[in-house]
Short mmCIF file of C-alpha atoms in Angstrom, two decimals:
data_model
loop_
_atom_site.label_atom_id
_atom_site.label_comp_id
_atom_site.label_asym_id
_atom_site.label_seq_id
_atom_site.Cartn_x
_atom_site.Cartn_y
_atom_site.Cartn_z
CA MET A 1 94.35 77.70 147.82
CA THR A 2 95.14 81.36 147.20
CA GLN A 3 97.78 80.39 144.69
CA ARG A 4 95.38 78.10 142.83
CA ILE A 5 92.73 80.81 142.55
CA ASP A 6 95.45 83.23 141.42
CA GLU A 7 96.55 80.90 138.66
CA ASN A 8 93.02 80.20 137.46
CA HIS A 9 92.03 83.85 137.57
CA HIS A 10 95.05 85.15 135.68
CA ALA A 11 95.07 82.25 133.23
CA SER A 12 91.54 83.13 132.15
CA ASN A 13 92.55 86.77 131.90
CA LYS A 14 95.49 85.99 129.63
CA ALA A 15 93.50 83.59 127.46
CA LEU A 16 91.24 86.23 125.95
CA ALA A 17 91.42 89.96 125.25
CA PHE A 18 88.77 92.44 126.25
CA GLU A 19 86.29 93.47 123.56
CA GLU A 20 84.26 95.93 125.60
CA SER A 21 84.02 96.92 129.21
CA GLU A 22 81.21 96.20 131.65
CA PRO A 23 79.04 99.28 132.24
CA THR A 24 79.19 100.51 135.80
CA GLN A 25 76.26 99.86 138.09
CA ALA A 26 75.65 103.60 138.41
CA GLU A 27 75.22 103.85 134.63
CA LEU A 28 72.77 100.95 134.69
CA PHE A 29 70.72 102.56 137.47
CA ASP A 30 70.73 105.88 135.61
CA THR A 31 69.52 104.03 132.52
CA LEU A 32 66.70 102.36 134.45
CA ASP A 33 65.70 105.48 136.45
CA ILE A 34 63.08 104.42 138.99
CA THR A 35 60.35 106.93 139.86
CA LYS A 36 59.01 107.57 143.35
CA ASP A 37 56.11 105.17 142.97
CA GLY A 38 58.53 102.37 142.11
CA SER A 39 57.50 102.16 138.47
CA ASP A 40 59.74 102.52 135.47
CA LYS A 41 60.23 106.04 134.17
CA ASP A 42 59.60 104.79 130.67
CA ASP A 43 59.57 101.48 128.87
CA GLU A 44 62.43 102.49 126.62
CA SER A 45 64.78 102.66 129.59
CA ILE A 46 64.13 98.98 130.33
CA GLU A 47 64.79 98.08 126.71
CA SER A 48 67.96 100.14 126.78
CA LEU A 49 69.08 98.29 129.88
CA HIS A 50 68.44 94.88 128.33
CA ASP A 51 70.33 95.94 125.22
CA THR A 52 73.40 96.96 127.22
CA GLN A 53 76.26 94.77 126.07
CA ASP A 54 78.44 93.16 128.71
CA SER A 55 81.94 92.00 128.04
CA TYR A 56 82.34 88.45 126.79
CA ILE A 57 85.99 88.21 127.75
CA TYR A 58 87.16 88.08 131.30
CA GLY A 59 89.77 90.65 132.10
CA ASP A 60 93.10 92.35 131.76
CA ALA A 61 95.87 90.41 133.43
CA ASP A 62 97.99 93.58 133.60
CA ALA A 63 95.50 95.53 135.70
CA THR A 64 97.01 96.85 138.91
CA ASP A 65 95.66 98.07 142.21
CA GLN A 66 96.38 101.61 141.05
CA ASP A 67 93.82 101.09 138.29
CA THR A 68 91.06 100.44 140.84
CA ILE A 69 88.66 103.29 141.40
CA GLU A 70 86.15 103.25 144.24
CA THR A 71 83.01 105.34 144.01
CA MET A 72 80.56 105.67 146.87
CA THR A 73 77.03 107.03 146.80
CA VAL A 74 75.24 107.80 150.02
CA TYR A 75 72.20 105.74 150.91
CA ASP A 76 69.29 107.81 152.13
CA PRO A 77 66.68 105.61 153.87
CA ASP A 78 64.04 108.28 153.22
CA ALA A 79 64.68 108.34 149.48
CA ASP A 80 62.39 106.30 147.24
CA ARG A 81 65.00 105.69 144.58
CA LEU A 82 67.59 103.09 145.48
CA GLU A 83 71.26 103.91 145.15
CA ASP A 84 74.10 101.40 145.13
CA ILE A 85 77.41 101.38 146.83
CA GLU A 86 79.49 100.50 143.83
CA GLN A 87 83.13 99.48 143.99
CA SER A 88 84.55 99.05 140.53
CA GLY A 89 87.87 98.70 138.81
CA ASP A 90 88.60 98.23 135.11
CA ASN A 91 85.86 95.63 134.74
CA GLU A 92 85.05 94.58 138.29
CA THR A 93 81.60 95.46 139.60
CA ILE A 94 80.41 94.93 143.17
CA VAL A 95 76.87 95.56 144.40
CA CYS A 96 75.90 94.59 147.94
CA TYR A 97 72.71 95.19 149.94
CA ALA A 98 71.25 94.11 153.25
CA TYR A 99 67.51 93.29 153.20
CA SER A 100 65.00 93.07 156.00
CA ARG A 101 63.51 89.62 156.50
CA LYS A 102 60.38 91.19 157.97
CA THR A 103 59.53 93.64 155.19
CA GLY A 104 61.78 92.57 152.31
CA GLU A 105 62.89 96.17 151.91
CA PRO A 106 66.56 97.02 151.38
CA ILE A 107 68.05 98.27 154.63
CA GLU A 108 71.37 99.63 153.46
CA PRO A 109 74.05 99.12 150.86
CA LEU A 110 77.18 97.49 152.20
CA ALA A 111 80.86 97.41 151.45
CA ILE A 112 82.50 93.99 151.65
CA GLU A 113 84.37 94.93 154.82
CA ASP A 114 80.99 95.52 156.54
CA VAL A 115 79.57 92.11 155.64
CA SER A 116 80.87 90.22 158.69
CA ARG A 117 79.02 92.61 160.98
CA ALA A 118 75.79 92.36 158.98
CA LEU A 119 75.85 88.54 158.93
CA THR A 120 75.44 88.42 162.71
CA ASN A 121 71.99 89.99 162.40
CA ASN A 122 69.43 87.23 161.81
CA ASN A 123 66.73 89.78 160.98
CA GLN A 124 68.31 90.50 157.62
CA PHE A 125 70.06 88.80 154.73
CA ILE A 126 72.74 89.99 152.32
CA TRP A 127 72.72 89.95 148.53
CA LEU A 128 76.16 90.42 147.02
CA GLY A 129 76.56 90.65 143.24
CA LEU A 130 79.99 90.40 141.63
CA TYR A 131 81.06 90.78 138.04
CA ASP A 132 84.56 89.69 137.06
CA PRO A 133 85.94 90.17 140.59
CA SER A 134 89.63 90.67 141.23
CA LEU A 135 91.71 88.22 143.25
CA GLU A 136 91.73 90.62 146.19
CA THR A 137 87.93 90.81 146.14
CA VAL A 138 87.65 87.03 145.99
CA GLN A 139 89.84 86.68 149.06
CA GLU A 140 87.80 89.28 150.94
CA VAL A 141 84.55 87.52 150.05
CA GLN A 142 85.93 84.13 151.09
CA ASP A 143 87.01 85.51 154.46
CA ALA A 144 83.78 87.44 155.05
CA PHE A 145 81.38 84.60 154.19
CA ASP A 146 83.60 81.64 155.16
CA LEU A 147 83.10 79.96 151.76
CA HIS A 148 84.46 76.50 151.06
CA GLU A 149 87.67 76.67 149.05
CA LEU A 150 86.58 73.94 146.60
CA ALA A 151 83.35 75.76 145.77
CA LEU A 152 85.27 78.99 145.32
CA GLU A 153 87.72 77.25 143.00
CA ASP A 154 84.84 75.83 140.92
CA ALA A 155 83.31 79.30 140.70
CA PHE A 156 86.37 80.49 138.79
CA ALA A 157 87.01 77.37 136.71
CA ASP A 158 86.48 77.82 132.99
CA HIS A 159 83.89 75.72 131.11
CA GLN A 160 82.28 74.53 134.33
CA ARG A 161 79.30 72.22 133.85
CA PRO A 162 76.04 73.46 135.40
CA LYS A 163 75.55 71.79 138.77
CA VAL A 164 74.35 72.21 142.34
CA GLU A 165 76.23 71.07 145.43
CA SER A 166 75.71 71.26 149.18
CA TYR A 167 78.54 72.05 151.55
CA GLY A 168 77.18 70.77 154.82
CA ASN A 169 74.01 72.49 155.96
CA ASP A 170 75.51 75.96 155.68
CA THR A 171 75.99 76.67 151.97
CA ILE A 172 74.53 75.62 148.64
CA PHE A 173 76.67 76.17 145.57
CA VAL A 174 75.09 76.54 142.12
CA VAL A 175 76.79 76.94 138.75
CA VAL A 176 74.85 77.74 135.58
CA ARG A 177 75.96 78.77 132.10
CA THR A 178 74.75 82.04 130.65
CA ALA A 179 74.29 82.83 126.97
CA LYS A 180 73.76 86.00 124.98
CA LEU A 181 73.84 87.17 121.38
CA GLU A 182 76.65 89.48 120.39
CA ASP A 183 77.11 90.50 116.75
CA ASN A 184 75.04 87.50 115.59
CA GLN A 185 77.29 85.18 117.59
CA ILE A 186 76.32 83.18 120.66
CA ARG A 187 78.63 83.98 123.56
CA TYR A 188 78.72 81.93 126.74
CA GLY A 189 79.57 82.84 130.31
CA THR A 190 79.27 81.40 133.80
CA THR A 191 77.36 82.44 136.89
CA ALA A 192 78.25 80.90 140.24
CA ILE A 193 75.86 81.36 143.15
CA PHE A 194 76.56 80.78 146.83
CA MET A 195 73.50 80.67 149.08
CA GLY A 196 73.43 80.48 152.86
CA LYS A 197 70.78 81.12 155.46
CA ASN A 198 71.58 84.84 155.62
CA PHE A 199 73.27 85.56 152.31
CA ILE A 200 73.36 84.98 148.59
CA ILE A 201 76.34 85.75 146.35
CA SER A 202 76.30 85.79 142.54
CA VAL A 203 79.61 85.74 140.66
CA ARG A 204 79.17 86.56 136.99
CA ARG A 205 81.95 85.90 134.50
CA GLY A 206 82.06 85.99 130.73
CA ALA A 207 79.14 86.84 128.47
CA SER A 208 75.81 87.47 130.15
CA ASN A 209 73.25 90.22 130.45
CA SER A 210 73.57 92.49 133.47
CA TYR A 211 71.64 91.38 136.56
CA SER A 212 70.57 94.93 137.39
CA PRO A 213 67.05 94.23 136.05
CA VAL A 214 66.86 91.28 138.47
CA ARG A 215 67.74 93.46 141.44
CA GLU A 216 65.31 96.19 140.36
CA HIS A 217 62.58 93.58 139.88
CA CYS A 218 63.16 92.27 143.40
CA HIS A 219 63.23 95.79 144.86
CA ARG A 220 59.79 96.40 143.39
CA ARG A 221 58.48 93.21 145.03
CA PRO A 222 59.66 93.41 148.65
CA GLU A 223 56.93 91.02 149.77
CA LYS A 224 58.71 88.27 147.79
CA LEU A 225 62.08 89.12 149.30
CA ARG A 226 60.58 88.18 152.66
CA LEU A 227 61.13 84.59 151.52
CA GLY A 228 64.84 85.23 151.92
CA PRO A 229 67.84 84.45 149.71
CA ILE A 230 66.04 81.59 148.01
CA PHE A 231 63.75 84.03 146.17
CA VAL A 232 66.79 85.93 144.91
CA LEU A 233 68.21 82.62 143.66
CA HIS A 234 64.94 81.96 141.83
CA ALA A 235 64.98 85.45 140.29
CA ILE A 236 68.52 85.00 138.97
CA LEU A 237 67.81 81.54 137.55
CA ASP A 238 64.58 82.78 135.98
CA PHE A 239 66.43 85.68 134.34
CA ILE A 240 69.13 83.36 132.96
CA VAL A 241 66.60 80.84 131.65
CA ASP A 242 64.43 83.54 130.05
CA ASN A 243 67.48 84.74 128.11
CA TYR A 244 67.82 81.31 126.48
CA LEU A 245 64.58 81.66 124.50
CA PRO A 246 65.61 84.62 122.28
CA ILE A 247 68.68 82.62 121.27
CA THR A 248 66.67 79.53 120.36
CA ASP A 249 64.28 81.77 118.40
CA ARG A 250 67.23 83.25 116.48
CA LEU A 251 68.57 79.76 115.75
CA GLY A 252 65.12 78.75 114.51
CA ASN A 253 64.98 81.72 112.14
CA TYR A 254 68.45 80.89 110.84
CA LEU A 255 67.44 77.27 110.26
CA ARG A 256 64.38 78.33 108.27
CA GLU A 257 66.58 80.58 106.15
CA GLN A 258 68.91 77.67 105.41
CA GLU A 259 65.94 75.48 104.53
CA ARG A 260 64.96 78.00 101.85
CA ASN A 261 68.50 77.79 100.49
CA ILE A 262 68.27 74.00 100.39
CA PHE A 263 65.22 74.05 98.12
CA SER A 264 66.56 76.82 95.90
CA HIS A 265 68.56 74.17 93.95
CA GLU A 266 71.71 76.20 94.48
CA PHE A 267 73.94 73.57 96.04
CA SER A 268 77.15 74.83 97.56
CA LYS A 269 79.67 73.90 100.19
CA SER A 270 78.76 77.05 102.12
CA THR A 271 75.22 75.76 102.68
CA LEU A 272 76.49 72.47 104.05
CA LYS A 273 79.03 74.31 106.21
CA SER A 274 76.28 76.52 107.61
CA LEU A 275 74.20 73.47 108.51
CA TYR A 276 77.08 71.82 110.33
CA GLU A 277 77.89 75.05 112.19
CA LEU A 278 74.27 75.31 113.27
CA LYS A 279 74.39 71.68 114.39
CA SER A 280 77.44 72.46 116.51
CA GLN A 281 75.70 75.47 118.07
CA LEU A 282 72.64 73.40 118.94
CA VAL A 283 74.77 70.70 120.57
CA HIS A 284 76.57 73.34 122.63
CA MET A 285 73.33 75.10 123.53
CA ARG A 286 71.78 71.81 124.64
CA ALA A 287 74.80 71.10 126.86
CA VAL A 288 74.33 74.52 128.45
CA ILE A 289 70.57 74.30 128.99
CA LEU A 290 69.84 70.68 129.88
CA PRO A 291 71.79 70.42 133.18
CA VAL A 292 69.94 73.45 134.57
CA GLN A 293 66.94 71.16 134.90
CA ASP A 294 68.81 69.18 137.56
CA VAL A 295 69.43 72.43 139.42
CA CYS A 296 65.72 73.27 139.41
CA ASN A 297 64.72 69.76 140.46
CA PHE A 298 67.16 69.95 143.37
CA PHE A 299 65.23 72.84 144.90
CA ILE A 300 61.83 71.39 143.98
CA ASN A 301 62.34 67.85 145.30
CA HIS A 302 65.21 67.98 147.80
CA LYS A 303 63.83 67.36 151.30
CA LYS A 304 66.88 66.28 153.28
CA ASN A 305 68.88 69.49 153.08
CA GLU A 306 68.40 71.48 156.28
CA LEU A 307 69.22 74.77 154.60
CA ILE A 308 66.48 74.37 152.00
CA SER A 309 64.05 73.16 154.65
CA ALA A 310 64.74 76.33 156.62
CA PHE A 311 63.25 78.45 153.83
CA PRO A 312 59.46 78.83 153.43
CA ALA A 313 57.72 76.12 151.42
CA ALA A 314 56.13 78.91 149.37
CA ALA A 315 59.43 79.24 147.49
CA LYS A 316 59.12 75.87 145.72
CA PRO A 317 56.46 76.93 143.17
CA TYR A 318 58.84 79.60 141.88
CA PHE A 319 61.40 76.95 140.95
CA ARG A 320 58.68 74.93 139.22
CA ASP A 321 57.95 78.05 137.19
CA VAL A 322 61.64 78.34 136.23
CA ASN A 323 61.60 74.66 135.29
CA ASP A 324 58.57 75.23 133.04
CA HIS A 325 60.39 78.06 131.25
CA LEU A 326 63.44 75.86 130.96
CA LEU A 327 61.42 73.03 129.41
CA ARG A 328 60.31 75.43 126.66
CA SER A 329 63.94 76.12 125.79
CA ILE A 330 64.85 72.42 125.97
CA ASP A 331 61.90 71.50 123.72
CA ALA A 332 62.88 74.28 121.32
CA VAL A 333 66.48 73.05 121.10
CA ASN A 334 65.40 69.42 120.69
CA GLY A 335 62.89 70.40 118.02
CA LEU A 336 65.48 72.46 116.15
CA ASN A 337 67.93 69.58 116.39
CA GLU A 338 65.42 67.20 114.80
CA MET A 339 64.51 69.73 112.11
CA LEU A 340 68.18 70.29 111.39
CA SER A 341 68.80 66.55 111.06
CA VAL A 342 65.93 66.33 108.58
CA ALA A 343 67.24 69.39 106.72
CA MET A 344 70.73 67.90 106.49
CA ASP A 345 69.35 64.56 105.27
CA THR A 346 67.19 66.40 102.75
CA TYR A 347 70.13 68.46 101.58
CA MET A 348 72.33 65.39 101.11
CA ALA A 349 69.50 63.59 99.31
CA MET A 350 69.02 66.54 96.97
CA VAL A 351 72.76 66.71 96.33
CA THR A 352 72.70 63.00 95.47
CA MET A 353 69.70 63.52 93.22
CA GLY A 354 71.51 66.36 91.49
CA GLN A 355 74.51 64.13 90.93
CA ASN A 356 72.23 61.40 89.58
CA ASP A 357 70.71 63.88 87.14
CA VAL A 358 74.16 64.70 85.82
CA VAL A 359 75.03 61.01 85.52
CA ARG A 360 71.79 60.29 83.63
CA LYS A 361 72.42 63.13 81.20
CA LEU A 362 75.94 61.94 80.55
CA ALA A 363 74.70 58.38 80.04
CA ALA A 364 71.97 59.54 77.62
CA TRP A 365 74.34 61.57 75.48
CA ALA A 366 76.88 58.77 75.58
CA GLY A 367 74.20 56.36 74.31
CA ILE A 368 73.25 58.71 71.49
CA ALA A 369 76.88 59.29 70.54
CA ALA A 370 77.55 55.54 70.54
CA VAL A 371 75.43 55.01 67.39
CA PRO A 372 77.43 57.18 64.94
CA THR A 373 80.63 56.12 66.68
CA ALA A 374 79.88 52.45 66.07
CA VAL A 375 78.90 52.99 62.43
CA ALA A 376 81.92 55.18 61.77
CA GLY A 377 84.12 52.56 63.40
CA ILE A 378 82.79 49.80 61.15
CA TYR A 379 83.18 51.71 57.92
CA GLY A 380 86.49 53.10 59.02
CA MET A 381 88.06 49.65 58.88
CA ASN A 382 90.56 49.36 56.04
CA PHE A 383 89.15 46.27 54.26
CA GLU A 384 89.36 45.97 50.50
CA PHE A 385 86.00 44.24 50.01
CA MET A 386 82.99 45.85 51.72
CA PRO A 387 79.97 45.17 49.43
CA GLU A 388 77.81 48.07 50.60
CA LEU A 389 80.52 50.53 49.62
CA GLN A 390 79.71 49.76 46.01
CA ILE A 391 76.07 50.79 46.31
CA LYS A 392 75.41 54.20 44.80
CA TYR A 393 73.31 55.64 47.63
CA ALA A 394 74.81 53.63 50.50
CA TYR A 395 76.35 56.71 52.12
CA PHE A 396 73.07 58.58 52.30
CA VAL A 397 71.25 55.51 53.58
CA VAL A 398 73.77 54.96 56.40
CA VAL A 399 73.84 58.64 57.42
CA GLY A 400 70.05 58.78 57.37
CA ALA A 401 69.80 55.61 59.44
CA VAL A 402 72.28 56.99 61.99
CA LEU A 403 70.34 60.26 62.28
CA ALA A 404 67.06 58.39 62.64
CA VAL A 405 68.41 56.19 65.43
CA CYS A 406 69.93 59.20 67.21
CA LEU A 407 66.67 61.15 67.02
CA PHE A 408 64.74 58.12 68.28
CA LEU A 409 67.10 57.73 71.25
CA TYR A 410 66.94 61.46 72.00
CA ALA A 411 63.13 61.35 72.05
CA LYS A 412 63.14 58.33 74.37
CA PHE A 413 65.65 59.87 76.79
CA ARG A 414 63.78 63.15 76.72
CA LYS A 415 60.52 61.44 77.55
CA ALA A 416 62.19 59.55 80.40
CA GLY A 417 63.48 62.82 81.84
CA TRP A 418 67.12 62.06 81.31
CA LEU A 419 67.58 65.03 78.99
#
């Protein structure tokens, strides 16, 4: 199993090159800056945090253990501002906390090697967040949480379809696709979530917004964390789903821009290419969003799973709320897809009409030119006896008749809209 994870992990690293590095968790917390009353220091810090760009590509296959740097910040239980224990390498980020089931408050930050001890305490649960973890970290997490090897392998498989699976009554495994806008391009990533009775693990790979706002949101609502890991799962899913809407809005704006180009009568291959590219993006976006509905329905309707039944029933409405947000994105994508189909049909119809206009003009001028051509052809024949050639004003009569017929045809074609 270790070898298979190694191959998958390093294959994804070699497939793509890094564009930008993941900001450290300490930088994200500094950006957010929580005051003593638990409120945000200023609204701009939240916006800055949401605008922080994460790396779309997965990692550097040449990174070594010597490149790993561990930074530790001391947790003071009397301090109002929360500090993370952060273990990070080139792009790896690890954030782990233990939370009280009674109060929902964070008890202490944990290192992975301390997880096994904390799991034995049923009065708390653990939330571990990983971004682009190294192979060594994956092995430590597998050993500490006793995760199923197939679920762990799926967590690191590229282009995984969103799904939810149960491994006995101990662990639920969820995979969802993330999406974000980078340089006017839609980038996709994957988030795998492992949830047990006393723990929840999120493994984030590829393009996605940082989950630091999710953790800060939960820290400000400890009464909700009393529901256990299932509320954290809801918060992560809600954050992912809410990030779909800005992308669908951007696609809608782009479609409206292309519609204006369609009716500008400036037909070009670039317009058609843009429409087909948008169609491809909508198909991909729909494939990312639609299966998440099955994930939500699993937690809303599933009654036979003992692990879900062990959590408070009050958690179900939160997943219905996520599903409602998801339906907005699905409806938006479906609506854009229909509008795009109409736009493409309209564009092709207008191109055909434009071609028909050209054909009509050519036919009209050909009809007008046929009159003098026919007359010239008749009188160009080399016959000795052509009676009308002997008439004094025959030339002027024929030329006048040709001009009259041509003008008549021109007027008719003009009136018909062919010219």
